[in-house]
Amino acid sequence: ERRPHLAGAAGAALCGHALAAGWCVRIGSGRAVKVTDAGERALSALLGIEPAALR
C-alpha cells in the first residue's frame, strides 16, 4: 500500500542516514522499510514524532 512520503533529495538523504544509523531496515527487495526501536527513540527525541505514529 502506498502512503505519503518524503521525496527528492531531502527524502533520499534522510533515508540514507536512517539506514546507516540503524534507525530503519529494508523489508525484502522492495522500497519498504521498517523503523527499528532505535529509530523510534531517535525520531522521537530529534523530531518529536511519537512511536505510535510510525506503526
GROMACS .gro file of C-alpha atoms in nm:
model
   55
    1GLU     CA    1   0.000   0.000   0.000
    2ARG     CA    2   0.139   0.340  -0.093
    3ARG     CA    3   0.141   0.613   0.169
    4PRO     CA    4   0.251   0.978   0.172
    5HIS     CA    5   0.629   1.013   0.191
    6LEU     CA    6   0.922   1.249   0.157
    7ALA     CA    7   1.054   1.271  -0.195
    8GLY     CA    8   1.358   1.404  -0.375
    9ALA     CA    9   1.698   1.487  -0.233
   10ALA     CA   10   1.574   1.551   0.123
   11GLY     CA   11   1.393   1.218   0.139
   12ALA     CA   12   1.688   1.030  -0.010
   13ALA     CA   13   1.931   1.190   0.236
   14LEU     CA   14   1.706   1.119   0.535
   15CYS     CA   15   1.651   0.760   0.423
   16GLY     CA   16   2.023   0.703   0.366
   17HIS     CA   17   2.109   0.838   0.711
   18ALA     CA   18   1.832   0.640   0.880
   19LEU     CA   19   1.951   0.317   0.718
   20ALA     CA   20   2.317   0.385   0.802
   21ALA     CA   21   2.231   0.476   1.163
   22GLY     CA   22   2.018   0.164   1.209
   23TRP     CA   23   1.701   0.366   1.255
   24CYS     CA   24   1.527   0.156   0.991
   25VAL     CA   25   1.585  -0.163   0.794
   26ARG     CA   26   1.475  -0.263   0.445
   27ILE     CA   27   1.193  -0.514   0.416
   28GLY     CA   28   1.259  -0.759   0.132
   29SER     CA   29   1.376  -0.634  -0.204
   30GLY     CA   30   1.121  -0.354  -0.244
   31ARG     CA   31   1.120   0.005  -0.126
   32ALA     CA   32   0.953  -0.065   0.208
   33VAL     CA   33   1.137  -0.006   0.534
   34LYS     CA   34   1.060  -0.078   0.899
   35VAL     CA   35   1.153   0.166   1.174
   36THR     CA   36   1.362  -0.002   1.445
   37ASP     CA   37   1.340   0.058   1.819
   38ALA     CA   38   1.650   0.278   1.790
   39GLY     CA   39   1.479   0.470   1.510
   40GLU     CA   40   1.168   0.523   1.720
   41ARG     CA   41   1.379   0.669   2.001
   42ALA     CA   42   1.582   0.891   1.766
   43LEU     CA   43   1.283   1.026   1.574
   44SER     CA   44   1.100   1.096   1.898
   45ALA     CA   45   1.399   1.277   2.053
   46LEU     CA   46   1.501   1.471   1.742
   47LEU     CA   47   1.170   1.546   1.574
   48GLY     CA   48   0.905   1.485   1.839
   49ILE     CA   49   0.749   1.202   1.637
   50GLU     CA   50   0.564   0.964   1.869
   51PRO     CA   51   0.643   0.593   1.814
   52ALA     CA   52   0.274   0.511   1.759
   53ALA     CA   53   0.276   0.736   1.450
   54LEU     CA   54   0.545   0.515   1.295
   55ARG     CA   55   0.342   0.194   1.309
   0.00000   0.00000   0.00000
